[in-house]
CSV table of C-alpha atoms in Angstrom, one decimal:
chain,number,residue,atom,x,y,z
A,1,MET,CA,-14.6,-5.7,-19.8
A,2,GLN,CA,-17.8,-4.6,-18.5
A,3,VAL,CA,-17.8,-4.2,-14.8
A,4,ASN,CA,-20.6,-6.4,-13.3
A,5,PHE,CA,-22.3,-3.9,-10.7
A,6,HIS,CA,-23.4,-7.1,-8.6
A,7,ASP,CA,-20.0,-8.3,-8.4
A,8,LEU,CA,-18.5,-4.8,-7.4
A,9,LYS,CA,-21.2,-4.3,-4.9
A,10,ALA,CA,-20.5,-7.5,-3.3
A,11,ASP,CA,-17.0,-6.8,-3.0
A,12,MET,CA,-17.5,-3.7,-1.5
A,13,THR,CA,-19.1,-5.4,1.3
A,14,PRO,CA,-16.6,-5.6,4.2
A,15,LYS,CA,-17.4,-9.5,4.9
A,16,SER,CA,-15.4,-9.7,1.8
A,17,TRP,CA,-12.4,-7.5,2.4
A,18,LEU,CA,-10.1,-10.9,3.0
A,19,SER,CA,-11.2,-12.8,0.0
A,20,LYS,CA,-10.3,-12.5,-3.7
A,21,PHE,CA,-12.0,-10.3,-6.3
A,22,ARG,CA,-15.0,-11.7,-8.1
A,23,GLN,CA,-13.5,-9.7,-11.2
A,24,THR,CA,-9.7,-9.0,-11.7
A,25,SER,CA,-10.1,-6.8,-15.2
A,26,VAL,CA,-8.0,-3.5,-15.1
A,27,VAL,CA,-11.2,-1.2,-14.9
A,28,TYR,CA,-12.7,-3.1,-12.1
A,29,LEU,CA,-9.6,-3.2,-10.1
A,30,ILE,CA,-9.1,0.8,-10.6
A,31,SER,CA,-12.9,0.9,-9.1
A,32,MET,CA,-11.7,-1.2,-6.2
A,33,LEU,CA,-9.1,0.9,-5.5
A,34,MET,CA,-10.9,4.1,-5.6
A,35,PHE,CA,-13.4,2.7,-3.2
A,36,TYR,CA,-10.6,1.7,-0.6
A,37,HIS,CA,-8.5,4.7,-1.1
A,38,GLY,CA,-11.5,6.7,-1.0
A,39,ILE,CA,-12.4,5.2,2.8
A,40,GLY,CA,-8.7,5.8,3.3
A,41,LEU,CA,-9.1,9.6,2.6
A,42,LEU,CA,-12.0,9.8,5.0
A,43,LEU,CA,-10.6,8.3,7.6
A,44,LEU,CA,-7.6,10.4,7.2
A,45,LEU,CA,-9.4,13.8,7.3
A,46,ILE,CA,-11.8,12.7,10.3
A,47,GLY,CA,-9.0,10.9,12.1
A,48,THR,CA,-6.8,14.1,11.6
A,49,SER,CA,-9.6,16.2,13.0
A,50,ILE,CA,-10.2,13.9,16.1
A,51,VAL,CA,-6.2,13.6,16.9
A,52,GLN,CA,-5.8,17.6,16.7
A,53,THR,CA,-8.6,17.9,19.1
A,54,THR,CA,-7.8,15.3,21.6
A,55,ILE,CA,-4.2,15.5,21.5
A,56,THR,CA,-2.7,18.5,23.2
A,57,ASN,CA,0.0,20.3,21.2
A,58,TYR,CA,0.1,17.6,18.5
A,59,GLN,CA,2.6,17.9,15.5
A,60,THR,CA,2.0,16.2,12.1
A,61,PRO,CA,5.2,14.7,11.5
A,62,SER,CA,7.0,16.1,8.7
A,63,LEU,CA,10.0,13.8,7.3
A,64,PRO,CA,12.0,14.3,4.0
A,65,HIS,CA,10.5,13.1,0.7
A,66,TYR,CA,12.3,12.4,-2.2
A,67,PHE,CA,10.2,11.3,-5.4
A,68,SER,CA,12.6,8.4,-6.5
A,69,LEU,CA,12.3,6.8,-3.1
A,70,VAL,CA,8.6,7.0,-2.7
A,71,LEU,CA,8.1,5.6,-6.2
A,72,ALA,CA,10.5,2.6,-5.0
A,73,ALA,CA,8.6,2.2,-1.7
A,74,GLY,CA,5.9,0.7,-4.2
A,75,PRO,CA,7.8,-2.6,-5.1
A,76,THR,CA,9.5,-2.6,-2.1
A,77,GLU,CA,6.6,-2.7,0.3
A,78,GLU,CA,4.4,-4.8,-1.5
A,79,THR,CA,7.0,-7.8,-2.2
A,80,LEU,CA,8.4,-7.5,1.4
A,81,PHE,CA,4.7,-7.8,3.3
A,82,PHE,CA,2.8,-9.3,0.8
A,83,GLY,CA,4.1,-10.9,-2.3
A,84,LEU,CA,6.8,-12.7,-0.7
A,85,PRO,CA,4.6,-13.7,2.1
A,86,TYR,CA,2.2,-15.3,-0.4
A,87,TYR,CA,4.3,-17.2,-2.5
A,88,ALA,CA,6.6,-18.5,0.0
A,89,PHE,CA,4.2,-20.1,2.1
A,90,GLY,CA,0.9,-19.8,0.1
A,91,ASN,CA,-1.2,-19.1,3.3
A,92,HIS,CA,-3.6,-16.1,3.5
A,93,TYR,CA,-3.1,-15.8,7.4
A,94,VAL,CA,0.8,-15.2,6.7
A,95,VAL,CA,-0.1,-12.5,4.1
A,96,MET,CA,-2.5,-10.7,6.2
A,97,ALA,CA,0.4,-11.0,9.2
A,98,GLY,CA,2.8,-9.6,6.7
A,99,GLY,CA,0.3,-6.6,5.7
A,100,ILE,CA,-0.7,-6.0,9.4
A,101,ILE,CA,2.9,-4.9,10.2
A,102,TRP,CA,2.9,-2.8,7.0
A,103,VAL,CA,0.5,-0.9,8.9
A,104,MET,CA,1.7,-0.8,11.7
A,105,LEU,CA,4.7,0.5,10.6
A,106,HIS,CA,3.4,3.7,9.0
A,107,ILE,CA,2.4,5.1,12.4
A,108,LEU,CA,6.0,5.2,13.3
A,109,ASN,CA,6.5,7.2,9.9
A,110,THR,CA,7.8,9.9,12.1
A,111,SER,CA,11.6,11.4,13.6
A,112,VAL,CA,10.2,11.4,17.4
A,113,VAL,CA,8.0,8.6,18.8
A,114,ASN,CA,5.8,9.6,21.2
A,115,ILE,CA,2.0,10.0,21.4
A,116,GLN,CA,2.2,13.6,20.0
A,117,ASN,CA,4.2,13.0,16.9
A,118,LEU,CA,2.7,9.7,15.7
A,119,ALA,CA,2.0,9.7,12.1
A,120,TYR,CA,-2.2,8.8,12.9
A,121,ALA,CA,-3.3,10.4,9.2
A,122,ASN,CA,-0.5,8.3,7.5
A,123,TRP,CA,-1.6,4.9,9.4
A,124,LEU,CA,-5.2,5.9,9.2
A,125,PHE,CA,-5.2,6.4,5.4
A,126,VAL,CA,-3.0,2.9,4.8
A,127,ILE,CA,-5.8,0.8,7.0
A,128,PRO,CA,-7.9,0.4,4.0
A,129,SER,CA,-5.0,0.3,1.3
A,130,PHE,CA,-4.0,-3.0,3.2
A,131,PHE,CA,-7.6,-4.8,2.3
A,132,PHE,CA,-6.7,-3.6,-1.4
A,133,SER,CA,-3.2,-5.2,-1.4
A,134,PHE,CA,-4.2,-8.0,0.4
A,135,ARG,CA,-7.1,-8.6,-2.2
A,136,CYS,CA,-5.1,-8.0,-5.3
A,137,TRP,CA,-2.2,-10.5,-4.5
A,138,VAL,CA,-4.6,-13.4,-3.3
A,139,SER,CA,-6.5,-12.8,-6.6
A,140,GLY,CA,-3.0,-13.1,-8.5
A,141,LYS,CA,-2.5,-9.7,-9.4
A,142,GLY,CA,0.1,-8.1,-7.2
A,143,TRP,CA,1.8,-6.2,-10.2
A,144,PHE,CA,-1.6,-4.0,-9.9
A,145,ALA,CA,-0.9,-3.4,-6.3
A,146,ILE,CA,2.9,-2.8,-7.1
A,147,ILE,CA,2.0,-0.2,-10.0
A,148,THR,CA,-0.9,1.7,-8.2
A,149,HIS,CA,1.1,2.1,-4.9
A,150,SER,CA,4.1,3.5,-6.7
A,151,GLY,CA,1.5,5.7,-8.4
A,152,TRP,CA,-0.6,6.4,-5.8
A,153,ASN,CA,2.7,7.7,-3.9
A,154,GLY,CA,3.8,9.6,-6.5
A,155,ILE,CA,0.3,11.6,-6.9
A,156,PHE,CA,0.7,12.2,-3.1
A,157,PHE,CA,4.3,13.6,-3.5
A,158,SER,CA,3.3,16.2,-6.5
A,159,LEU,CA,0.6,17.6,-4.2
A,160,GLY,CA,2.5,18.1,-1.3
A,161,CYS,CA,5.5,19.4,-3.6
A,162,SER,CA,2.8,21.9,-5.0
A,163,TYR,CA,1.5,23.0,-1.8
A,164,HIS,CA,4.9,23.4,-0.2
A,165,GLU,CA,4.7,20.7,2.4
A,166,TYR,CA,8.0,19.6,1.7
A,167,SER,CA,10.8,20.3,-0.9
A,168,CYS,CA,10.5,19.0,-4.3
A,169,LEU,CA,13.5,16.5,-4.2
A,170,VAL,CA,14.0,13.9,-6.7
A,171,PHE,CA,17.0,12.4,-4.8
A,172,PRO,CA,18.3,12.9,-1.4
A,173,SER,CA,19.7,16.1,-0.5
A,174,GLY,CA,23.5,16.1,-0.6
A,175,GLY,CA,24.1,13.9,-3.7
A,176,ASN,CA,23.4,10.9,-2.0
A,177,TYR,CA,22.9,8.7,-5.2
A,178,MET,CA,24.1,5.7,-3.2
A,179,LEU,CA,20.7,5.5,-1.2
A,180,THR,CA,18.7,6.1,-4.1
A,181,LEU,CA,20.8,3.2,-6.0
A,182,SER,CA,20.7,0.7,-3.1
A,183,THR,CA,16.7,1.2,-2.5
A,184,PHE,CA,16.2,0.7,-6.2
A,185,ALA,CA,18.7,-2.3,-6.1
A,186,LEU,CA,16.6,-3.9,-3.4
A,187,SER,CA,13.4,-3.4,-5.0
A,188,ALA,CA,14.6,-5.0,-8.0
A,189,LEU,CA,15.9,-8.0,-5.9
A,190,LEU,CA,12.4,-8.1,-3.9
A,191,LEU,CA,10.7,-8.3,-7.5
A,192,GLY,CA,12.9,-10.9,-9.0
A,193,LEU,CA,12.6,-12.9,-5.9
A,194,THR,CA,8.9,-12.6,-5.6
A,195,TYR,CA,8.7,-13.7,-9.4
A,196,LEU,CA,10.9,-16.6,-9.0
A,197,LEU,CA,8.7,-18.1,-5.9
A,198,TYR,CA,5.7,-17.1,-8.4
A,199,ARG,CA,7.1,-19.0,-11.3
A,200,ILE,CA,8.1,-22.1,-8.7
A,201,ARG,CA,4.5,-22.0,-7.0
A,202,SER,CA,3.0,-22.2,-10.6
A,203,SER,CA,5.0,-24.9,-11.6
A,204,ILE,CA,4.1,-27.1,-8.7
A,205,SER,CA,0.3,-26.2,-9.3
A,206,ILE,CA,0.7,-27.4,-12.7
A,207,SER,CA,2.5,-30.8,-11.9
A,208,ARG,CA,-0.5,-31.7,-9.4
């Protein structure tokens, strides 16, 4: 499907950031994904520079990363904070609340919680991502948010691994496969529950 640039421009306008997408083709959604993630990267770079300048002895958080777990984060986070609230309540404000909680948790992605160790860059990057995920779900394209979330996590992991920012581990060290299995089991459970609520809400809409 050809992208309508008038719709694309309108959807990029901040006043539209809490509304449904005007188009939902894959090409259109990819364009919006690049738009929001581009803003996220810009905020990350500017914010990191400001934080390093204003906060004395600031240390960028360094937590263990595992490829299997960063992939599982896509379906887990998207369904828990966006999909389930949306299909359980059908209320955009509830979805917004879930998304805001998701954003704020990213600043705590650190082993030491104090002003000198908070994950400011991570937090700034996901703020625009909140709008993308929110709009995908309310536009009936939550599956796209899940896939791109995991894909983006995988890309970032690969880059961090390539530049030796952290170890290139697929599973947690020490052969802790139980953590991986439980994480994927949780993802599957949340996906199944989200799909069930989706079918229930769709059935109710059709019966009306």
